[in-house]
Short mmCIF file of C-alpha atoms and ligand atoms in Angstrom, two decimals:
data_model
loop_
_atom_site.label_atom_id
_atom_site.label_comp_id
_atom_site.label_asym_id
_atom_site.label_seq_id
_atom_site.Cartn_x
_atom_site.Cartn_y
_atom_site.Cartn_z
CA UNK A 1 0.00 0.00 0.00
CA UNK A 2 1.49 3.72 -0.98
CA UNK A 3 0.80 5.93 1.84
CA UNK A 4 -0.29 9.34 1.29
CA UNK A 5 -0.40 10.81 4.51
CA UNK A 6 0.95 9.79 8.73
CA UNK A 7 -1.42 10.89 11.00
CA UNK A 8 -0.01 11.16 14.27
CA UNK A 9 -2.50 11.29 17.34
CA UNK A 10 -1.36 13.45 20.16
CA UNK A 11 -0.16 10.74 23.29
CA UNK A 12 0.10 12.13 27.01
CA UNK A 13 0.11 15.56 25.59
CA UNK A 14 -3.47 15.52 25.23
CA UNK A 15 -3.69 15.43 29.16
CA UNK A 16 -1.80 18.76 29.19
CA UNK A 17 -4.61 20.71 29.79
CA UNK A 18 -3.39 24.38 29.49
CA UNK A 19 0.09 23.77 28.33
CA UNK A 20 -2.07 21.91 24.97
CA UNK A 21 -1.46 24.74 22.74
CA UNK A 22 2.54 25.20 23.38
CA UNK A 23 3.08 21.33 22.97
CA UNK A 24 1.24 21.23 20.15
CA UNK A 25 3.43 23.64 18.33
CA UNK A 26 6.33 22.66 19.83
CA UNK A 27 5.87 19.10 17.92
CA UNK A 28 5.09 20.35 14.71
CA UNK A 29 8.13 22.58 14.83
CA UNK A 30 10.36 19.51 16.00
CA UNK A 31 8.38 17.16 13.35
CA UNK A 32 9.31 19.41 10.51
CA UNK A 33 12.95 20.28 12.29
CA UNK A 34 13.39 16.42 12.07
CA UNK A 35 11.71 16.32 8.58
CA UNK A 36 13.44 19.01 7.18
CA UNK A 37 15.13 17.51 4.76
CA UNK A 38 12.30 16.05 2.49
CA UNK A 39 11.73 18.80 0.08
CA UNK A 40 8.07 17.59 -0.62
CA UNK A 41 6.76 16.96 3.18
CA UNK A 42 4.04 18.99 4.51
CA UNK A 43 3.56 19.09 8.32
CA UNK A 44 0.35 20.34 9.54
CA UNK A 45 0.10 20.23 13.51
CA UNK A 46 -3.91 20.92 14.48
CA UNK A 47 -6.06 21.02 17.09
CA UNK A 48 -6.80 17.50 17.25
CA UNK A 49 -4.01 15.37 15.39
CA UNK A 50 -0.89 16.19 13.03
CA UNK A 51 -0.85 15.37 9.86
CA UNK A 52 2.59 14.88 7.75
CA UNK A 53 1.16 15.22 4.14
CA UNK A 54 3.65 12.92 2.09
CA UNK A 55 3.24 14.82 -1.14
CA UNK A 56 4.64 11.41 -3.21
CA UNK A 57 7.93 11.09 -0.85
CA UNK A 58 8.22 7.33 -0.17
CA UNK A 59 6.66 7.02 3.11
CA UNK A 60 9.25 4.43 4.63
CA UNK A 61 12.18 6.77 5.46
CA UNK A 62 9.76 9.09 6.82
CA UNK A 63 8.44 6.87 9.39
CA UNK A 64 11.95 6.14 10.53
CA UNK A 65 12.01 9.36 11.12
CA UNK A 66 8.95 10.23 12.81
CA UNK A 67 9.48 7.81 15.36
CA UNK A 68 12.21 8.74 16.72
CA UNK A 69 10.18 12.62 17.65
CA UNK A 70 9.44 12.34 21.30
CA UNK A 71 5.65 13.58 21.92
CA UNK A 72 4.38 11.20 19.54
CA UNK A 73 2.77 7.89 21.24
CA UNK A 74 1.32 6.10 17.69
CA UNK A 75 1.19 7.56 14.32
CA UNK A 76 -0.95 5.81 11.03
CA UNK A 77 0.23 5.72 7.48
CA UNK A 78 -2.92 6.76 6.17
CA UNK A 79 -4.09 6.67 2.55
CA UNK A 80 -6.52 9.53 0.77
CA UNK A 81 -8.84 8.24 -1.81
CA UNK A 82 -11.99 9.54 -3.19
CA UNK A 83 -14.76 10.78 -0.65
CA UNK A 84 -17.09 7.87 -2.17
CA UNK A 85 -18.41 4.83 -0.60
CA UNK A 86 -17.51 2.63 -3.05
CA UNK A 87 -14.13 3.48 -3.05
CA UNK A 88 -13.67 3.84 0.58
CA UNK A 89 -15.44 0.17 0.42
CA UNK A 90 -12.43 -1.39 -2.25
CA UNK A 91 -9.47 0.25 -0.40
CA UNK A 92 -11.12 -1.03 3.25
CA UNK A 93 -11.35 -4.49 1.76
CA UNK A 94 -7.87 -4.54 -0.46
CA UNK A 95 -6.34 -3.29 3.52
CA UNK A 96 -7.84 -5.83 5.53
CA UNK A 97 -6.73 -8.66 2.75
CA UNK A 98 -3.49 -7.80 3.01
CA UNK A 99 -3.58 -8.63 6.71
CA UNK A 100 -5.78 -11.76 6.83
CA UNK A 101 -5.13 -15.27 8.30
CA UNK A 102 -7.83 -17.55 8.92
CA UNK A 103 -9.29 -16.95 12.67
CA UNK A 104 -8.64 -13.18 12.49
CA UNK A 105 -11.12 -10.64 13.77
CA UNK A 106 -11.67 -6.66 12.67
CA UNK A 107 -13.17 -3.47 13.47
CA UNK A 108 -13.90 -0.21 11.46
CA UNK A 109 -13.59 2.87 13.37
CA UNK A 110 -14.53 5.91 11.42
CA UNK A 111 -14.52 9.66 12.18
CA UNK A 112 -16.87 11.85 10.09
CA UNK A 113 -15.38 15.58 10.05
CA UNK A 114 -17.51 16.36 6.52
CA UNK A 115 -20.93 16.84 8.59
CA UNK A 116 -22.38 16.48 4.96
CA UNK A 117 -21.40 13.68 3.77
CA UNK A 118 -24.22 11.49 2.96
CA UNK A 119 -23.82 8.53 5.51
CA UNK A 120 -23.38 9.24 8.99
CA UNK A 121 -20.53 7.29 11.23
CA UNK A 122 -22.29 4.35 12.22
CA UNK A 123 -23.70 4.00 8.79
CA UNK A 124 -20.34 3.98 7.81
CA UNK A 125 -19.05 1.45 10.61
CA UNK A 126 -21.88 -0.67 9.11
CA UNK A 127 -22.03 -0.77 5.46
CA UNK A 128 -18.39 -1.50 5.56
CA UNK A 129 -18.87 -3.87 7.95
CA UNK A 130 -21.14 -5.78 5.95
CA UNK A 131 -18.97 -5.26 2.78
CA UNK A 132 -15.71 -7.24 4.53
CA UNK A 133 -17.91 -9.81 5.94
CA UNK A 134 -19.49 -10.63 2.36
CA UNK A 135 -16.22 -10.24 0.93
CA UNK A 136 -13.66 -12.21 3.43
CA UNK A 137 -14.28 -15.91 4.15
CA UNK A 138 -14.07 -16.56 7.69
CA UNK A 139 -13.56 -13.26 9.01
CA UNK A 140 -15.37 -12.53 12.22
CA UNK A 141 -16.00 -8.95 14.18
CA UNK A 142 -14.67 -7.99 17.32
CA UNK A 143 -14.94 -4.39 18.69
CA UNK A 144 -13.18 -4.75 22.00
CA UNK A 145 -9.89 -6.23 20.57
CA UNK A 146 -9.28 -6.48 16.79
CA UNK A 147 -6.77 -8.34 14.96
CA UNK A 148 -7.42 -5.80 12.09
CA UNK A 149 -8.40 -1.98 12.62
CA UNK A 150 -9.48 -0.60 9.71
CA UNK A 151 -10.00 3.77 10.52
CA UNK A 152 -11.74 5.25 8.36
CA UNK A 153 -11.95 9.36 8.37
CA UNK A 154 -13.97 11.54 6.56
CA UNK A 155 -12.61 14.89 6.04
CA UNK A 156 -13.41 17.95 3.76
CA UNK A 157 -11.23 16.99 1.13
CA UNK A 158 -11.73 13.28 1.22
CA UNK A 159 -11.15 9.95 3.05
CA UNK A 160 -8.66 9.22 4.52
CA UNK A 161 -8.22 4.82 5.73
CA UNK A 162 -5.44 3.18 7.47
CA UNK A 163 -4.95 -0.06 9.06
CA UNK A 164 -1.10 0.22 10.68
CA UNK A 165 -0.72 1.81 14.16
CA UNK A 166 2.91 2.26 14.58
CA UNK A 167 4.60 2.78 18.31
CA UNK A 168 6.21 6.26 18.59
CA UNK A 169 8.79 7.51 20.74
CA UNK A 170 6.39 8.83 23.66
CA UNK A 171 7.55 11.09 26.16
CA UNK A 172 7.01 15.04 25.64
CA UNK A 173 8.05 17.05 22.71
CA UNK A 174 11.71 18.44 23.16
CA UNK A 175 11.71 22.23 24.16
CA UNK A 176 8.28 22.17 26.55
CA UNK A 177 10.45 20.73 29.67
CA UNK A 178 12.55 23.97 29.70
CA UNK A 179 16.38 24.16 28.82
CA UNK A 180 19.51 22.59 30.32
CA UNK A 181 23.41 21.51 29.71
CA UNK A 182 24.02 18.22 29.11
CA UNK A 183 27.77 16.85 30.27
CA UNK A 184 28.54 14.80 26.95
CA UNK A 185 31.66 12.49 26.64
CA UNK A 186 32.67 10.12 24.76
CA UNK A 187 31.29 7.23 26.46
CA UNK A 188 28.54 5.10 26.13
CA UNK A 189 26.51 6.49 29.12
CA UNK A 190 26.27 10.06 28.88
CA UNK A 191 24.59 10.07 24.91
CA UNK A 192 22.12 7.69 26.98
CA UNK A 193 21.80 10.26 29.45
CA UNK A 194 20.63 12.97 27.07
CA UNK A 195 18.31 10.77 25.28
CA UNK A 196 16.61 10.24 28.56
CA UNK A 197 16.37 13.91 29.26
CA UNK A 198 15.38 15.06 25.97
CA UNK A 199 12.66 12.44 26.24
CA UNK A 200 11.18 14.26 29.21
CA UNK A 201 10.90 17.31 26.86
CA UNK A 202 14.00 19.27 28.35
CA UNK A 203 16.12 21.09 25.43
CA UNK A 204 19.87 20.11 26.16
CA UNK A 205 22.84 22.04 25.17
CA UNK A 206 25.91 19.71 25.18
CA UNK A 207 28.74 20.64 26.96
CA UNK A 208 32.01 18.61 25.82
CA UNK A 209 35.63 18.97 27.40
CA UNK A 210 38.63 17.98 25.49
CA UNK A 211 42.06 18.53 25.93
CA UNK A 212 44.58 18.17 22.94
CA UNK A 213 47.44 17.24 22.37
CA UNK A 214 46.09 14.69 24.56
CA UNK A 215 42.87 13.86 23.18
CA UNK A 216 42.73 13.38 19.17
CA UNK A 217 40.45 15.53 16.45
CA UNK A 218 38.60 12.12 16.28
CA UNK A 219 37.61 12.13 20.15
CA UNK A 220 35.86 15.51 19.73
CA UNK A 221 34.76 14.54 15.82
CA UNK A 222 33.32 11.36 17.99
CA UNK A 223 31.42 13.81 20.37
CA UNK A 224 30.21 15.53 17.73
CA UNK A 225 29.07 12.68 15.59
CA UNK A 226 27.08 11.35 18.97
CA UNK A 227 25.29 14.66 19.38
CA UNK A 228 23.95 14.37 15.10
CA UNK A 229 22.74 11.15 16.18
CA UNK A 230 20.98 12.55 19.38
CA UNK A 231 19.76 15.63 17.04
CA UNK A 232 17.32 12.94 15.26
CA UNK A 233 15.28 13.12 18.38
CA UNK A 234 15.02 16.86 19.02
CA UNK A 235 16.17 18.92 15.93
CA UNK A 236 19.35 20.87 15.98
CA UNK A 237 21.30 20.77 19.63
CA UNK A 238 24.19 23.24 20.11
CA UNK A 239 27.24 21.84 20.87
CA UNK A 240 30.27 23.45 22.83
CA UNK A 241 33.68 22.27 23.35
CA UNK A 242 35.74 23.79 26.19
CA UNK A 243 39.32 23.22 26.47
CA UNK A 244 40.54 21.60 29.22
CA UNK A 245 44.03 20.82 29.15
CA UNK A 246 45.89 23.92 31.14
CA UNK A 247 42.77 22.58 33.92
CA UNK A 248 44.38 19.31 33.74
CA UNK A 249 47.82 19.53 33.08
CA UNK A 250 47.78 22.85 36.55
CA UNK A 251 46.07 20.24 38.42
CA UNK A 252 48.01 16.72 37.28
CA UNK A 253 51.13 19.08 38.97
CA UNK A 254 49.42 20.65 42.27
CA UNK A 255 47.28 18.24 43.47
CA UNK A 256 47.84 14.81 45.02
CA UNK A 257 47.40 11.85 43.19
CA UNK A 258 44.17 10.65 44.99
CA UNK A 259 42.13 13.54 44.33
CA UNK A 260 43.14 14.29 40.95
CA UNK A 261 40.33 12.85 39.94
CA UNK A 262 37.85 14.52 42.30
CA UNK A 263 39.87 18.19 41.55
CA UNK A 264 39.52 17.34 38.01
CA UNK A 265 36.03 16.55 38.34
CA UNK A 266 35.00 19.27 40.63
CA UNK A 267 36.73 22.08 37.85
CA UNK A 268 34.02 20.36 35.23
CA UNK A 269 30.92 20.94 37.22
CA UNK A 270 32.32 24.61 38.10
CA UNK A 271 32.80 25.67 34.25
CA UNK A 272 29.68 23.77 33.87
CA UNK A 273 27.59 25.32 36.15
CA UNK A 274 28.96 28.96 35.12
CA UNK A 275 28.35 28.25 31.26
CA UNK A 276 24.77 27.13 32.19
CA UNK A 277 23.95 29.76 34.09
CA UNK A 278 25.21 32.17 31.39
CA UNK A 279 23.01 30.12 28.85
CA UNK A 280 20.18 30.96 30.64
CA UNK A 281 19.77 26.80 31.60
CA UNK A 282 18.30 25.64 34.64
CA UNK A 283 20.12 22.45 35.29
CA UNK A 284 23.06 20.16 34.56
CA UNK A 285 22.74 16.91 33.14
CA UNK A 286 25.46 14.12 33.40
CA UNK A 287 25.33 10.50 32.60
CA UNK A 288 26.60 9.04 35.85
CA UNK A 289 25.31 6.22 37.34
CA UNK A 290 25.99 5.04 41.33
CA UNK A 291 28.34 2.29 41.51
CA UNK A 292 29.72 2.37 38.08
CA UNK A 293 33.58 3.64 38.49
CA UNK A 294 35.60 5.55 41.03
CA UNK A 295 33.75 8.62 40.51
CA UNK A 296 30.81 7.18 41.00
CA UNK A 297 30.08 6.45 45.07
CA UNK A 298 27.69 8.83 46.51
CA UNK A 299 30.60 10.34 48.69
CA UNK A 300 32.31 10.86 45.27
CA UNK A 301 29.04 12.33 43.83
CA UNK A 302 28.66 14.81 47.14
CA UNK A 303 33.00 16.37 47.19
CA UNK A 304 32.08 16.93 43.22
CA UNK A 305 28.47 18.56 43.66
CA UNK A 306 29.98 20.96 46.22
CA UNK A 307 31.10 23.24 43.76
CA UNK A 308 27.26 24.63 42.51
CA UNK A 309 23.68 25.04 43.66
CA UNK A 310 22.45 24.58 40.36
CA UNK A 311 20.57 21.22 40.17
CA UNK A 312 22.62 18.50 38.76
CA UNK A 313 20.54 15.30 36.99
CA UNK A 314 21.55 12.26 36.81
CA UNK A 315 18.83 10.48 34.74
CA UNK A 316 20.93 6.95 34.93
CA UNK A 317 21.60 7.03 38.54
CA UNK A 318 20.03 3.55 39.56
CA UNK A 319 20.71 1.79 36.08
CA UNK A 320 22.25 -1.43 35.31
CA UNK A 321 25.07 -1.20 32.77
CA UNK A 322 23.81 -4.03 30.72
CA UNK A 323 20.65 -1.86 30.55
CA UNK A 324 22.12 1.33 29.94
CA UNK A 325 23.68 -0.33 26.95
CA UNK A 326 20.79 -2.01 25.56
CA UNK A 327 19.04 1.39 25.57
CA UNK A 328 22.57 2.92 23.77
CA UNK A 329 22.18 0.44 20.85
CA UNK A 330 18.60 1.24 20.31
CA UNK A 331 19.17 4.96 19.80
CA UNK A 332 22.20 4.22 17.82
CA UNK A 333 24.77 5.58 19.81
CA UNK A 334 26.56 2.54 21.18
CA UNK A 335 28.99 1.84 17.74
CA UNK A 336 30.17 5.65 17.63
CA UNK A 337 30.49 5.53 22.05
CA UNK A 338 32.48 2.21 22.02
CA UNK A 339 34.93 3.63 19.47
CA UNK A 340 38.15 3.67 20.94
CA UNK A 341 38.95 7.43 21.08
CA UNK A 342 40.34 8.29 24.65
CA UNK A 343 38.55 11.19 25.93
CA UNK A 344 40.06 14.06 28.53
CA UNK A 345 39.12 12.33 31.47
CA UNK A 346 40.93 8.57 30.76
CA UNK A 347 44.13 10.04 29.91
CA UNK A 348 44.42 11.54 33.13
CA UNK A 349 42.60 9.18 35.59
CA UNK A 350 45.10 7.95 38.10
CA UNK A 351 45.70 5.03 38.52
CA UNK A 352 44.15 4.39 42.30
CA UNK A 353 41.63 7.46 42.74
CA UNK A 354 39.73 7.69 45.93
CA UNK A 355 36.27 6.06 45.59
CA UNK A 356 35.19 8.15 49.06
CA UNK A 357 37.18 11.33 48.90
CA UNK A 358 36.62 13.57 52.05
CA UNK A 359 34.95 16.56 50.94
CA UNK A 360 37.56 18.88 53.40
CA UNK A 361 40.36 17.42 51.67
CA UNK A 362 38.87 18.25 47.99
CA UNK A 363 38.45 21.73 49.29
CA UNK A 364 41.85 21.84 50.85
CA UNK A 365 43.75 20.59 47.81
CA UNK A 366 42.02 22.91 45.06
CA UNK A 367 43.19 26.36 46.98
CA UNK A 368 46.98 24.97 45.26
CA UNK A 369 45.55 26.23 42.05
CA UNK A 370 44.34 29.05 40.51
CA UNK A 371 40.55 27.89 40.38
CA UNK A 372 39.16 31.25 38.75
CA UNK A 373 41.57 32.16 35.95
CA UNK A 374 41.54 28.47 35.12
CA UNK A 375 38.04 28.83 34.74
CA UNK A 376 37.97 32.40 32.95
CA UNK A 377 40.12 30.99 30.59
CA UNK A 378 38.87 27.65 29.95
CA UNK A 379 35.43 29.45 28.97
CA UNK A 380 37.20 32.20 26.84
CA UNK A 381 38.47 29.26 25.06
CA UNK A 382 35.19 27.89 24.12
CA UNK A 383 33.91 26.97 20.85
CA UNK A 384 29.93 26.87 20.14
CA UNK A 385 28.55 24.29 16.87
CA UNK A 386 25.41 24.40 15.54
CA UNK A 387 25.07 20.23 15.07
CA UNK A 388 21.76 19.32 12.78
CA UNK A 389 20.20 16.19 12.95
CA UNK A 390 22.14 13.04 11.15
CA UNK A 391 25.22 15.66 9.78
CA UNK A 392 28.23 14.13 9.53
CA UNK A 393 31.10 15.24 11.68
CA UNK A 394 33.70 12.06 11.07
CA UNK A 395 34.56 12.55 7.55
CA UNK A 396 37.44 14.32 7.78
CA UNK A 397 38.76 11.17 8.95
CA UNK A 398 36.64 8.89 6.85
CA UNK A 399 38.95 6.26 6.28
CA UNK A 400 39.93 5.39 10.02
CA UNK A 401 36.51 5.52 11.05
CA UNK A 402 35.55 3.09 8.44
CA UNK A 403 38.11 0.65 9.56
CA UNK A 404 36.55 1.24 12.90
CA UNK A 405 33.24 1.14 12.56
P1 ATP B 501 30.27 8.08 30.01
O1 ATP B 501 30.03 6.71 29.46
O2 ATP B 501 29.13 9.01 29.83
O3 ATP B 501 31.60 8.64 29.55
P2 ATP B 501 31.52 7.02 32.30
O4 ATP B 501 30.91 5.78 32.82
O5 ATP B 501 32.74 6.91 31.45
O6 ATP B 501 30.39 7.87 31.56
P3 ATP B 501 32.87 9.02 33.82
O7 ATP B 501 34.01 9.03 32.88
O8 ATP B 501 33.15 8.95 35.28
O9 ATP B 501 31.83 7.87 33.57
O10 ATP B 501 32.00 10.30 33.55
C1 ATP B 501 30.84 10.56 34.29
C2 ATP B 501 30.08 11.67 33.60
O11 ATP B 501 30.85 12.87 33.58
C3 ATP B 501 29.79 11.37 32.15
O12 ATP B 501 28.64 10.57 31.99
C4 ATP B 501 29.60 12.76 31.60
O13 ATP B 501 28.31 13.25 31.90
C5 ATP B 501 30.62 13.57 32.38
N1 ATP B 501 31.88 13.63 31.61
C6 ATP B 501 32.93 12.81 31.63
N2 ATP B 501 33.87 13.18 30.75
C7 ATP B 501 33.41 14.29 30.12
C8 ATP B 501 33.90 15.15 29.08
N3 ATP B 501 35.06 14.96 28.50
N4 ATP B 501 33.12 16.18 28.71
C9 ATP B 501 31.93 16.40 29.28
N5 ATP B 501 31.40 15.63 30.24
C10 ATP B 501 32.14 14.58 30.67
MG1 MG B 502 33.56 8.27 30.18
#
């Protein structure tokens, strides 16, 4: 069947009372952010439903799409034919043929928006009820719970049938939970991390560190790469890389090996928390998860978060690993996070960092360095990208990545 249209029904948006409106257009604008590249697509976000008008674009690589676009709990390929019965009567029959086994049951379900068309809805539900039963040996009806759903809508400018419901991404449209940083690496977790938050709605900025010589072109081109990926589920993301080697190189020579890690770590959330707050962003997302490594322990978690009020999110904090990574291939981030590009913070671990560090001690040790004109400069350094959804940031490098990938 050649779709002409995905109708996409609004999911726990639709509870939203007040809010309705904003959500509404907040999806459409992410659906055609995400859609933007088919020339031909119409999005049309209304009251009541969206409608992406395919316009003769083959429908399949638009689905993939669309399902990815948080907001959206089921959409139907949907097919417009003539606003007759007997037409609306061949394509309901050629639909449910092409999903019949012996034993199966159906349902029509049809909306009448044309208030003048000449049958009413249950008329409708009826005559094509009849028509399949006539016309389909062995099929049976069941209303409560239908192999085969057949809707059938009558609008103004004709009828529209489909018989797929396809699962969508759920959660709330990106850009309706407010705005926040997101503290991307390299690593498997943290892309996770963001996909989790961006689910709830939240727009992320991504904050990357990276500090060459040390860490290659391909470990940011990696980071960058990861946030294209994560761009298919919200539309463009804006991406910022802040240097951090004079950070670690001022603190690999000041500070005791122990707490290198927890120095390190606590200059991070600082520059963090000031480049969120200048952003305008109400919280900090990171990707850790209790238990995982070193830096991980709640004591660990507590000497780090001293350094800012600003709430810090941890939406993987009680996760398994083996879950965290199941979720990581199904967004399509887990071949580009296991690629083995060391990022800033590897390179410089110690070997034996303190899983509980004491909280006076982290304080203690950071006064041997200059914490603010670190900072200041590390931000000055900054560079902002503007990373679209599915661009490719690894082909400078091509070659090695194909071997890698
Ligand atoms: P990930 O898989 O996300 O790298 P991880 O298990 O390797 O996590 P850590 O290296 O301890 O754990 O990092 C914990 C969190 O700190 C990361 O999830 C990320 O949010 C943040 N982080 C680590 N390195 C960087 C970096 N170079 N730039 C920005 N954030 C970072
Ligand atoms: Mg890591």
């Amino acid at each position: 069947m050649k779709y002409t249209e995905i109708m996409v029904r609004y999911g726990e948006l639709s509870t939203k009372g007040k809010n309705r409106k904003d959500f509404i257009k907040q999806l459409g604008k992410n659906v055609r952010s995400v859609l933007a590249g088919y020339s031909d697509v119409v999005v049309k976000a209304q009251r009541d439903r969206l409608h992406v008008d395919l316009n003769g674009q083959d429908d399949q690589p638009v689905m993939n799409d669309l399902k990815r676009v948080f907001g959206i709990e089921n959409f139907y390929p949907s097919i417009k034919i003539e606003k007759t019965m007997d037409a609306i009567k061949t394509t309901a029959l050629q639909m449910v043929k092409e999903q019949f086994e012996p034993g199966k049951t159906f349902k029509i379900s049809t909306r009448r928006q044309d208030k003048d068309f000449e049958y009413h809805t249950d008329q409708i539900n009826n005559m094509l009820g009849d028509y399949i039963l006539e016309n389909v040996d062995g099929i049976t009806v069941d209303v409560k719970n239908p192999d085969i759903e057949i809707r059938v809508e009558v609008r103004m400018n004709g009828a529209y049938l489909s018989s797929e419901k396809i699962k969508g991404a759920g959660g709330l449209p990106v850009g309706t939970g407010g705005r926040a940083t997101m503290m991307l690496s390299g690593g498997i977790d943290s892309p996770v991390a963001s996909y989790m938050a961006m689910k709830r709605g939240v727009k992320i900025d991504m904050i990357h560190f990276y500090s060459p010589p040390y860490t290659s072109e391909q470990a940011l081109g990696k980071a960058k790469q990861l946030t294209s990926v994560l761009a298919k589920y919200s539309g463009g993301i804006q991406f910022i890389a802040v240097p951090f080697t004079e950070v670690q190189e001022t603190i690999k020579e000041k500070v005791p090996e122990g707490y290198l890690m927890t120095i390190q770590r606590r200059m991070m959330m600082r520059i963090a928390a000031e480049i969120t707050k200048n952003r305008h962003c109400t919280g900090i997302f990171n990707g850790e998860a209790l238990g995982q490594v070193a830096s991980q322990t709640l004591e660990s978690m507590m000497a780090i978060n001293d350094v800012t009020s600003m709430p810090v999110l941890r939406p993987l904090i009680s996760m398994d690993k083996t879950d965290i990574i199941e979720i990581s291939k199904d967004i399509d981030t887990f071949d580009l996070s296991v690629l083995p590009f060391e990022d800033c913070c590897t390179i410089f671990t110690p070997p034996a960092p303190k899983t509980r560090p004491d909280l006076e001690k982290s304080r203690k040790f950071e006064q041997y360095i200059d914490v603010d004109g670190l900072m200041e400069r590390a931000i000055s350094g900054m560079t902002i990208t503007d990373i679209k959804p599915g661009e490719d940031y690894m082909n400078a490098n091509a070659e090695i990545f194909a071997e890698l990938l």
